[in-house]
Coordinates of C-alpha atoms and ligand atoms in Angstrom, one line a residue:
M1 CA 116.3 98.3 62.9
T2 CA 117.6 100.0 66.1
A3 CA 121.2 101.1 66.5
P4 CA 122.9 99.7 69.5
D5 CA 122.5 102.0 72.4
T6 CA 125.4 104.1 73.5
P7 CA 125.4 105.2 77.1
R8 CA 123.6 108.5 77.7
T9 CA 123.8 110.4 81.0
L10 CA 120.9 111.8 83.0
H11 CA 121.6 114.2 85.7
G12 CA 119.8 114.5 89.0
I13 CA 120.7 115.2 92.6
G14 CA 122.8 112.6 94.4
V15 CA 121.3 112.1 97.8
S16 CA 122.8 108.8 99.0
P17 CA 126.4 108.1 98.0
G18 CA 127.6 104.9 96.4
L19 CA 127.9 103.4 92.9
A20 CA 125.6 100.7 91.7
A21 CA 124.8 99.2 88.3
G22 CA 122.1 96.8 87.2
P23 CA 118.9 96.4 85.2
V24 CA 116.1 98.8 85.7
A25 CA 112.8 97.9 87.1
L26 CA 110.2 100.6 86.7
M27 CA 107.7 101.3 89.4
G28 CA 104.3 100.5 88.0
D29 CA 101.5 103.1 87.9
A30 CA 97.9 102.2 88.9
P31 CA 96.5 100.6 85.7
S32 CA 93.6 102.3 84.0
L33 CA 91.0 100.5 81.9
P34 CA 91.4 101.0 78.1
V35 CA 88.8 103.3 76.6
E36 CA 87.7 100.5 74.1
R37 CA 85.9 97.8 76.0
P38 CA 86.3 94.4 74.3
A39 CA 83.1 92.4 73.6
V40 CA 82.5 89.3 75.8
T41 CA 81.9 86.0 74.2
N42 CA 82.0 83.7 77.2
Q43 CA 80.6 85.3 80.4
S44 CA 81.5 82.5 82.8
A45 CA 85.1 82.4 81.5
E46 CA 85.4 86.1 82.3
A47 CA 84.1 85.5 85.8
D48 CA 86.5 82.6 86.3
A49 CA 89.4 84.7 85.0
A50 CA 88.5 87.6 87.4
V51 CA 88.3 85.3 90.4
A52 CA 91.4 83.5 89.4
A53 CA 93.3 86.8 89.1
L54 CA 92.1 87.8 92.6
T55 CA 93.2 84.5 94.0
V56 CA 96.7 85.0 92.5
T57 CA 96.8 88.5 94.0
A58 CA 95.9 87.1 97.4
E59 CA 98.5 84.4 97.1
Q60 CA 101.2 86.9 96.3
L61 CA 100.3 89.1 99.2
E62 CA 100.3 86.1 101.5
R63 CA 103.7 85.0 100.3
R64 CA 105.1 88.5 101.0
A65 CA 103.4 88.5 104.4
A66 CA 105.2 85.2 105.2
T67 CA 108.6 86.5 104.3
T68 CA 108.7 90.2 105.2
A69 CA 110.9 91.3 108.0
I70 CA 109.4 94.7 108.2
P71 CA 107.6 95.4 111.5
G72 CA 103.8 95.7 111.0
A73 CA 104.0 94.8 107.3
A74 CA 102.8 91.2 107.6
E75 CA 99.5 92.1 109.2
V76 CA 98.8 94.8 106.5
L77 CA 99.6 92.3 103.7
E78 CA 97.5 89.6 105.3
A79 CA 94.5 92.0 105.7
T80 CA 94.8 93.0 102.1
A81 CA 95.0 89.3 100.9
M82 CA 91.8 88.6 102.9
I83 CA 90.0 91.3 100.9
A84 CA 91.0 89.6 97.7
R85 CA 89.6 86.3 98.9
D86 CA 86.4 87.8 100.3
P87 CA 83.3 86.2 98.6
S88 CA 81.4 89.4 99.0
L89 CA 83.8 90.7 96.3
H90 CA 83.5 87.6 94.1
D91 CA 79.7 87.6 94.0
P92 CA 79.2 91.0 92.4
I93 CA 82.0 90.2 90.0
R94 CA 80.0 87.2 88.7
S95 CA 76.9 89.4 88.4
A96 CA 78.9 92.0 86.5
T97 CA 80.3 89.5 84.0
A98 CA 76.8 88.0 83.7
G99 CA 75.7 91.5 82.6
G100 CA 78.3 91.4 79.8
L101 CA 81.4 93.1 81.4
P102 CA 84.9 91.7 80.7
A103 CA 86.9 90.4 83.7
A104 CA 88.9 93.6 84.4
W105 CA 85.8 95.9 84.0
A106 CA 83.9 93.6 86.3
V107 CA 86.6 93.8 89.0
D108 CA 86.5 97.6 88.7
R109 CA 82.7 97.7 89.1
A110 CA 82.7 95.3 92.0
V111 CA 85.4 97.2 93.8
D112 CA 83.5 100.5 93.4
E113 CA 80.4 98.9 95.0
F114 CA 82.5 97.4 97.8
R115 CA 84.2 100.7 98.4
A116 CA 80.9 102.5 98.9
L117 CA 79.8 99.8 101.3
L118 CA 83.0 100.1 103.4
L119 CA 82.8 103.9 103.5
D120 CA 79.2 103.6 104.7
L121 CA 80.3 101.3 107.5
G122 CA 82.9 103.9 108.6
G123 CA 85.7 103.5 111.2
Y124 CA 88.0 100.5 110.7
M125 CA 86.1 99.3 107.7
A126 CA 86.4 102.6 105.9
E127 CA 90.1 102.6 106.5
R128 CA 90.4 99.4 104.5
V129 CA 89.5 101.3 101.3
G130 CA 93.2 101.8 100.5
D131 CA 93.8 98.1 100.7
L132 CA 90.8 97.4 98.5
D133 CA 92.2 99.8 95.9
D134 CA 95.5 98.0 96.1
V135 CA 93.8 94.7 95.4
R136 CA 91.9 96.3 92.5
D137 CA 95.1 97.7 90.9
R138 CA 97.0 94.5 91.2
T139 CA 94.2 92.3 89.9
I140 CA 93.4 94.6 86.9
A141 CA 97.1 94.9 86.0
R142 CA 97.3 91.1 86.0
L143 CA 94.1 90.8 83.8
L144 CA 95.3 93.4 81.4
G145 CA 98.9 92.1 81.3
K146 CA 100.3 95.5 82.6
P147 CA 103.2 95.9 85.0
M148 CA 102.3 95.4 88.6
P149 CA 101.7 98.7 90.4
G150 CA 103.9 99.6 93.3
V151 CA 107.5 98.5 94.0
P152 CA 108.2 95.7 91.5
E153 CA 108.9 92.2 92.8
R154 CA 111.9 90.5 91.1
D155 CA 114.0 87.5 91.9
T156 CA 117.2 89.2 90.9
P157 CA 118.6 92.6 92.0
F158 CA 117.6 95.7 90.2
I159 CA 117.7 99.5 90.1
L160 CA 114.3 100.9 91.0
V161 CA 113.2 103.8 88.9
A162 CA 110.1 105.8 89.8
D163 CA 108.4 109.1 89.2
D164 CA 108.5 109.5 92.9
L165 CA 108.3 107.3 96.0
A166 CA 106.3 107.7 99.1
P167 CA 108.1 107.0 102.4
A168 CA 105.7 104.1 102.9
D169 CA 107.0 102.6 99.6
T170 CA 110.6 103.1 100.6
V171 CA 110.1 101.6 104.0
T172 CA 109.0 98.3 102.4
L173 CA 112.0 98.1 100.0
D174 CA 114.1 94.9 100.2
A175 CA 117.7 96.2 100.3
E176 CA 118.8 92.8 99.2
R177 CA 117.0 93.2 95.9
V178 CA 117.1 96.9 95.2
L179 CA 120.6 98.1 94.2
A180 CA 119.8 101.8 93.9
L181 CA 117.0 104.3 93.6
V182 CA 116.4 106.9 90.9
T183 CA 113.3 109.2 91.0
A184 CA 112.3 111.8 88.5
R185 CA 111.0 114.0 91.4
G186 CA 111.8 114.5 95.1
G187 CA 114.1 116.7 97.0
P188 CA 117.5 116.1 98.7
T189 CA 116.2 116.0 102.3
S190 CA 112.9 114.3 101.5
H191 CA 112.2 111.3 103.7
T192 CA 112.6 109.0 100.7
A193 CA 116.2 110.2 100.3
I194 CA 116.8 109.8 104.1
L195 CA 115.4 106.3 104.0
A196 CA 117.6 105.4 101.0
R197 CA 120.6 106.6 102.9
S198 CA 119.7 104.7 106.0
L199 CA 119.4 101.5 103.9
G200 CA 122.8 102.3 102.4
L201 CA 121.2 102.4 98.9
P202 CA 122.8 104.8 96.3
A203 CA 120.0 107.2 95.3
V204 CA 119.5 110.0 92.8
V205 CA 116.4 112.2 93.0
A206 CA 115.0 115.1 90.8
C207 CA 116.4 113.3 87.7
P208 CA 114.4 114.5 84.7
G209 CA 113.9 111.7 82.1
A210 CA 114.3 108.9 84.6
T211 CA 110.9 107.4 83.8
S212 CA 111.8 107.2 80.1
I213 CA 114.5 104.6 80.9
G214 CA 113.3 101.3 79.5
E215 CA 112.4 98.3 81.7
G216 CA 115.5 96.0 82.0
E217 CA 118.0 98.6 80.6
L218 CA 121.4 98.5 82.2
V219 CA 122.2 101.7 84.1
E220 CA 125.0 102.9 86.4
V221 CA 123.9 105.1 89.3
D222 CA 126.3 107.4 91.1
G223 CA 124.5 108.5 94.3
A224 CA 127.2 111.1 95.1
T225 CA 127.3 113.0 91.8
G226 CA 123.7 112.4 90.8
Q227 CA 124.8 110.9 87.4
V228 CA 122.8 108.1 85.9
R229 CA 124.4 106.4 82.9
V230 CA 121.8 104.6 80.8
G231 CA 122.7 101.8 78.5
V232 CA 126.1 100.7 80.0
S233 CA 127.5 97.4 79.0
A234 CA 127.5 94.3 81.2
D235 CA 131.3 94.7 81.7
E236 CA 131.0 98.3 82.8
A237 CA 128.2 97.4 85.2
A238 CA 130.3 94.6 86.7
E239 CA 133.3 96.9 87.0
A240 CA 131.2 99.6 88.8
N241 CA 129.9 97.1 91.3
R242 CA 133.4 95.8 91.9
Q243 CA 134.8 99.3 92.6
E244 CA 131.9 100.0 95.0
A245 CA 132.5 96.7 96.9
G246 CA 136.2 97.8 97.3
R247 CA 135.2 101.2 98.7
R248 CA 132.7 99.6 101.1
A249 CA 135.3 97.2 102.4
A250 CA 137.7 100.1 103.0
R251 CA 135.1 102.1 104.8
A252 CA 134.2 99.1 107.0
S253 CA 137.7 99.1 108.5
S254 CA 137.3 102.7 109.8
R255 CA 137.0 102.8 113.7
G256 CA 137.3 105.0 116.7
P257 CA 135.6 108.0 118.3
G258 CA 135.2 111.3 116.4
R259 CA 138.2 113.7 117.1
T260 CA 139.8 116.6 115.3
S261 CA 143.5 116.1 114.7
D262 CA 144.3 118.0 117.9
G263 CA 142.0 115.7 119.9
H264 CA 138.8 117.8 120.3
P265 CA 136.0 115.2 120.7
V266 CA 133.0 115.3 118.5
A267 CA 130.6 112.4 119.0
L268 CA 129.8 110.5 115.8
L269 CA 126.3 109.1 116.1
L270 CA 123.8 107.3 113.9
N271 CA 120.4 108.2 112.5
I272 CA 118.3 105.0 112.6
G273 CA 114.7 104.0 112.0
D274 CA 114.6 100.4 113.2
E275 CA 116.4 97.5 114.7
A276 CA 118.5 96.9 111.7
G277 CA 119.8 100.5 112.1
A278 CA 120.6 99.8 115.7
A279 CA 122.7 96.8 114.7
S280 CA 124.9 99.0 112.5
V281 CA 126.0 101.2 115.4
A282 CA 128.5 98.5 116.4
A283 CA 129.3 97.7 112.8
V284 CA 130.6 101.2 112.0
D285 CA 131.8 101.8 115.6
A286 CA 129.6 104.9 116.1
E287 CA 129.4 106.3 119.6
G288 CA 125.7 105.8 119.8
V289 CA 122.4 106.9 118.1
G290 CA 121.7 110.6 117.8
L291 CA 118.3 110.2 116.1
F292 CA 116.0 107.3 116.3
R293 CA 113.2 108.2 114.0
T294 CA 110.4 106.2 115.7
E295 CA 107.7 107.2 113.2
F296 CA 109.6 105.1 110.6
L297 CA 108.4 102.0 112.5
Y298 CA 104.8 102.9 111.9
L299 CA 104.5 104.5 108.5
D300 CA 102.2 101.7 107.1
R301 CA 100.3 101.1 110.4
K302 CA 96.6 101.6 110.2
D303 CA 96.1 101.6 114.0
A304 CA 98.2 102.9 116.9
P305 CA 100.7 100.4 118.3
S306 CA 99.9 99.3 121.8
V307 CA 102.2 100.3 124.7
D308 CA 103.3 96.6 125.1
E309 CA 104.1 96.4 121.4
Q310 CA 106.2 99.5 121.6
V311 CA 108.0 98.3 124.7
A312 CA 109.0 95.1 122.9
L313 CA 110.3 97.0 119.9
Y314 CA 112.2 99.6 121.8
T315 CA 113.7 96.9 124.1
S316 CA 115.2 95.1 121.1
V317 CA 116.6 98.4 119.8
F318 CA 118.0 99.4 123.2
E319 CA 119.6 96.0 123.7
A320 CA 121.8 96.5 120.6
M321 CA 123.2 99.7 122.2
G322 CA 125.3 98.2 125.0
D323 CA 126.5 101.3 127.0
R324 CA 126.3 103.6 124.0
R325 CA 123.7 106.4 124.2
I326 CA 120.5 106.5 122.2
V327 CA 118.6 109.6 121.5
V328 CA 115.0 108.7 120.7
R329 CA 112.8 111.2 118.9
T330 CA 109.1 110.9 119.8
L331 CA 106.7 110.4 116.8
D332 CA 107.3 113.0 114.2
A333 CA 104.2 112.5 112.0
G334 CA 102.7 114.9 109.6
A335 CA 103.7 116.8 106.3
D336 CA 105.5 114.2 104.2
K337 CA 105.3 111.5 106.9
P338 CA 101.6 111.0 107.6
L339 CA 100.8 108.2 110.0
P340 CA 97.4 106.7 109.1
F341 CA 96.4 106.1 112.7
L342 CA 96.7 109.7 113.6
D343 CA 94.1 110.7 111.1
Q344 CA 95.8 113.9 109.9
K345 CA 93.6 115.1 107.0
G346 CA 92.7 118.2 105.3
E347 CA 95.4 120.6 106.1
P348 CA 96.0 123.2 103.3
N349 CA 99.7 123.5 104.2
P350 CA 100.7 120.4 106.2
A351 CA 104.4 121.4 106.6
L352 CA 103.1 124.4 108.6
G353 CA 100.3 122.5 110.3
V354 CA 99.8 120.1 113.1
R355 CA 102.9 118.0 112.9
G356 CA 105.6 116.7 115.2
L357 CA 105.1 117.6 118.8
R358 CA 102.0 119.7 117.8
I359 CA 100.1 116.5 117.3
A360 CA 100.2 115.8 121.0
R361 CA 98.0 118.9 121.6
R362 CA 95.2 116.9 119.9
A363 CA 96.3 113.4 120.9
P364 CA 98.3 113.6 124.1
Q365 CA 97.8 110.0 124.9
V366 CA 99.9 109.0 121.9
L367 CA 102.8 110.9 123.3
T368 CA 102.4 109.8 126.9
D369 CA 102.0 106.2 125.8
Q370 CA 105.2 106.4 123.8
L371 CA 107.1 108.0 126.7
A372 CA 105.8 105.3 129.1
A373 CA 106.8 102.6 126.6
L374 CA 110.3 104.1 126.2
A375 CA 110.7 104.3 130.0
R376 CA 109.7 100.7 130.4
A377 CA 112.1 99.6 127.7
Q378 CA 114.9 101.7 129.3
Q379 CA 114.3 100.1 132.7
A380 CA 114.3 96.6 131.2
T381 CA 117.6 97.2 129.4
G382 CA 119.4 99.8 131.6
A383 CA 120.3 101.6 128.3
V384 CA 121.4 105.2 128.2
V385 CA 118.2 106.7 126.7
W386 CA 117.7 110.4 125.9
V387 CA 114.4 111.5 124.5
M388 CA 113.6 114.5 122.3
A389 CA 110.6 116.2 120.8
P390 CA 110.3 117.1 117.1
M391 CA 109.2 120.5 115.8
V392 CA 109.5 122.5 119.0
S393 CA 108.9 126.2 118.5
T394 CA 108.7 127.7 122.0
A395 CA 110.2 127.4 125.4
A396 CA 106.7 126.5 126.7
E397 CA 106.5 123.6 124.4
A398 CA 110.0 122.5 125.4
Q399 CA 109.0 122.7 129.1
W400 CA 105.8 120.8 128.5
F401 CA 107.6 117.9 126.8
A402 CA 110.5 117.8 129.3
D403 CA 108.0 117.7 132.2
L404 CA 106.1 114.8 130.5
A405 CA 109.3 112.9 129.9
R406 CA 110.6 113.3 133.4
A407 CA 107.2 112.3 134.9
E408 CA 107.6 109.0 133.1
G409 CA 111.1 108.6 134.6
L410 CA 113.1 109.6 131.6
P411 CA 115.7 112.0 133.0
M412 CA 117.4 113.3 129.8
A413 CA 114.8 115.4 127.8
G414 CA 115.7 117.5 124.8
A415 CA 114.2 119.4 121.9
M416 CA 114.9 119.4 118.2
V417 CA 115.7 122.7 116.7
E418 CA 114.0 122.7 113.3
V419 CA 112.1 125.9 113.5
P420 CA 113.9 129.3 113.3
A421 CA 112.0 130.4 116.4
A422 CA 113.7 127.6 118.4
S423 CA 117.1 128.8 117.3
L424 CA 116.4 132.4 118.1
R425 CA 115.3 131.5 121.6
A426 CA 117.6 128.5 122.2
A427 CA 118.7 129.9 125.5
D428 CA 115.1 130.0 126.7
L429 CA 114.6 126.4 125.6
L430 CA 117.7 125.3 127.4
E431 CA 116.3 126.5 130.7
H432 CA 114.0 123.5 130.4
V433 CA 115.7 120.8 128.4
D434 CA 119.0 119.0 128.8
F435 CA 120.2 119.1 125.2
L436 CA 119.3 120.4 121.7
S437 CA 119.6 118.6 118.4
I438 CA 119.5 120.7 115.2
G439 CA 117.4 119.2 112.4
T440 CA 119.0 121.0 109.5
N441 CA 116.6 119.5 107.0
D442 CA 113.5 121.2 108.4
L443 CA 115.5 124.2 109.7
A444 CA 116.6 124.8 106.1
Q445 CA 113.1 124.4 104.8
Y446 CA 111.6 126.9 107.3
T447 CA 114.5 129.4 107.2
M448 CA 114.5 129.6 103.4
A449 CA 110.7 129.1 102.9
A450 CA 111.6 126.3 100.5
D451 CA 109.8 122.9 100.5
R452 CA 112.3 120.2 101.3
M453 CA 110.5 117.9 98.9
S454 CA 111.3 120.2 96.0
G455 CA 114.3 119.3 93.8
D456 CA 113.9 122.6 92.0
L457 CA 114.8 124.5 95.2
A458 CA 117.8 122.4 96.1
D459 CA 120.1 125.5 96.0
L460 CA 118.0 127.2 98.7
L461 CA 118.0 124.0 100.8
D462 CA 121.7 123.7 100.6
P463 CA 123.0 123.5 104.2
W464 CA 125.9 125.8 103.3
Q465 CA 123.5 128.7 103.1
P466 CA 124.9 131.3 105.5
A467 CA 121.5 132.0 107.0
L468 CA 121.2 128.4 108.1
L469 CA 124.7 128.4 109.5
D470 CA 123.9 131.6 111.4
L471 CA 121.1 129.8 113.2
V472 CA 123.4 126.8 113.9
R473 CA 126.0 129.1 115.4
M474 CA 123.3 130.9 117.5
T475 CA 122.0 127.6 118.9
A476 CA 125.5 126.2 119.6
E477 CA 126.5 129.3 121.4
A478 CA 123.4 129.1 123.6
G479 CA 124.3 125.5 124.4
A480 CA 127.9 126.5 125.3
A481 CA 126.6 129.2 127.6
A482 CA 124.3 126.8 129.3
G483 CA 126.9 124.0 129.4
K484 CA 124.6 121.7 127.5
P485 CA 125.3 119.7 124.3
V486 CA 124.0 120.8 120.9
G487 CA 124.2 118.3 118.1
V488 CA 123.2 118.2 114.5
C489 CA 121.2 115.3 113.3
G490 CA 120.0 116.6 109.9
E491 CA 121.6 115.5 106.7
A492 CA 124.1 118.3 106.9
A493 CA 126.0 116.3 109.5
A494 CA 126.7 113.6 106.9
S495 CA 128.8 115.9 104.7
P496 CA 132.5 115.4 105.2
T497 CA 133.1 118.9 103.9
L498 CA 130.5 120.6 106.1
A499 CA 131.2 118.6 109.3
P500 CA 134.4 120.6 110.2
V501 CA 132.4 123.8 109.7
L502 CA 129.7 122.6 112.1
V503 CA 132.3 121.7 114.7
G504 CA 133.8 125.2 114.2
L505 CA 130.4 126.7 114.9
G506 CA 130.3 124.9 118.3
I507 CA 128.4 121.7 117.5
T508 CA 129.3 118.9 119.9
S509 CA 127.9 115.8 118.1
L510 CA 127.1 114.8 114.5
S511 CA 124.5 112.2 113.8
M512 CA 124.2 110.6 110.3
S513 CA 123.5 107.5 108.4
A514 CA 125.9 104.6 108.9
S515 CA 127.3 104.9 105.4
A516 CA 128.6 108.5 106.1
V517 CA 130.4 107.8 109.4
A518 CA 133.8 106.7 108.0
D519 CA 134.1 109.7 105.7
V520 CA 133.1 112.2 108.4
R521 CA 135.5 110.6 110.9
E522 CA 138.3 110.9 108.4
A523 CA 137.5 114.5 107.5
L524 CA 137.6 115.6 111.2
A525 CA 140.8 113.8 111.8
T526 CA 142.6 116.0 109.3
V527 CA 141.7 119.4 110.8
T528 CA 142.4 121.1 114.2
L529 CA 139.7 122.8 116.2
A530 CA 141.2 126.2 115.3
E531 CA 141.0 125.2 111.6
C532 CA 137.4 124.2 112.0
R533 CA 136.6 127.7 113.6
D534 CA 138.4 129.4 110.7
L535 CA 136.4 127.3 108.2
A536 CA 133.2 128.3 110.0
L537 CA 134.0 132.0 109.8
R538 CA 134.7 131.7 106.1
A539 CA 131.5 129.8 105.5
L540 CA 129.6 132.6 107.2
G541 CA 131.4 135.1 105.0
E542 CA 133.3 136.6 107.9
G543 CA 136.8 135.9 106.6
G544 CA 139.2 133.8 108.7
D545 CA 142.8 134.1 109.6
G546 CA 143.8 133.9 106.0
S547 CA 146.0 130.8 106.6
Ligands
PEP601 C1 115.6 117.3 110.3 O1 114.5 118.0 110.0 O2 116.7 117.7 110.0 C2 115.5 116.0 111.0 C3 116.6 115.4 111.4 O3 114.3 115.4 111.1 P1 113.5 114.8 109.8 O4 114.5 114.8 108.7 O5 113.1 113.4 110.2 O6 112.3 115.7 109.6
MG602 MG1 112.7 117.3 110.9

């Protein structure tokens, strides 16, 4: 007999604020075949079971393809379903069962053979190997009665618990169904955390013990404190969700431009990754978009989007902006955000490798196509479009990018400051670009030599680290001297306690997820600019006026 569970609390790092409670759905691992292989009594029944399971896999993928609203996802799902229906996979399964293998083992063998064939063919066919493995895992899980691998599909809302989530998993999450995320691993500024924030999902990462929570257990997740209460009652869960709905309603009524209490303007902008994000600009009354992460549109794309396709997407995002500005970052692929079509393989240390703007050294056409598409969408909509490059390290890179952007007819060209070298030589960069935007997530990672994916190093990645704030100040001062804006678009900008400090350091705009705007707006409205400057000095360990 088991005693009734009393709630126990797990502790992780809260990376996306909000409270949510509900039943847990565990992210399934790829199934492995049991060591003991059962004997087969009816070979043709095994073959029929294997093909029937493949057909159900195909049907499920097709249903998801028909209902997904995620750009590019339908074609990936349809292509995967086609593999499950391919007779050249069914025939070897029948041969394998005729040779005495049970259904799941026959699927495994046939997939192995099919994989070798695709790899031999190379090119596009070889790229389908990932889809083939997906078909294998789903079909074998079904045959063995194991949980489906990947993000679970449920008809009712749930809390998603996983060991870790790839950005490509997070990007396909259905925010209607997923109430909150909890992962055992992951860091505070990982892209999974950022995506959770942009979806407005409470999220806790680096939470040891998370994967030992039972399927269906009721949990309450506090994405601000990082606490996960396991085994709460249905009443407690309902109360937590009621409280959160009340808080969301209060935040929704916050309006107006960012200002300190004595009227110093600080533009409050949004970080977005798609059209849905663009729509929230008006909803939270932000002054525009400070970071449009264009790579988020293409995380699960196997081939490069055409210029026309990009124009259509950017046009619909720009149309949502009205006369508010939008700062578009060109593709920032690499490290924890690989884009399959850019073929970035085999780097021993990808965070220090060919990522961000550096990819354009190898594949300049990808950048010039994107700039051309952005320019066409800008002309079609008349939107106020600024463009900026990720991972700029030198003035020469800044100049190269700005020249390319202007040649396409995009007058406002900027650089992200994510590498200490760019901060140290910000004045040189500003000779070529019109603005700078500090990416504190990467700037912290490179300043502190601490992987942003690592929950264990969260203290080093803390944006209050004075070394990071020194670089912010240095960059802001270079901007003031050049008379050019310097914003922050890393996650530091979303902190209501840090925002006044950043303003005191000279930052002119703060860009964050929609869910953070109301709290940051309120925090700024309670301090004067002089108080912000004082807070900044204290944060740097340089005292203050003592008031
Ligand atoms: C950053 O590094 O702070 C940033 C805004 O870019 P990303 O998080 O997308 O790398
Ligand atoms: Mg970055």
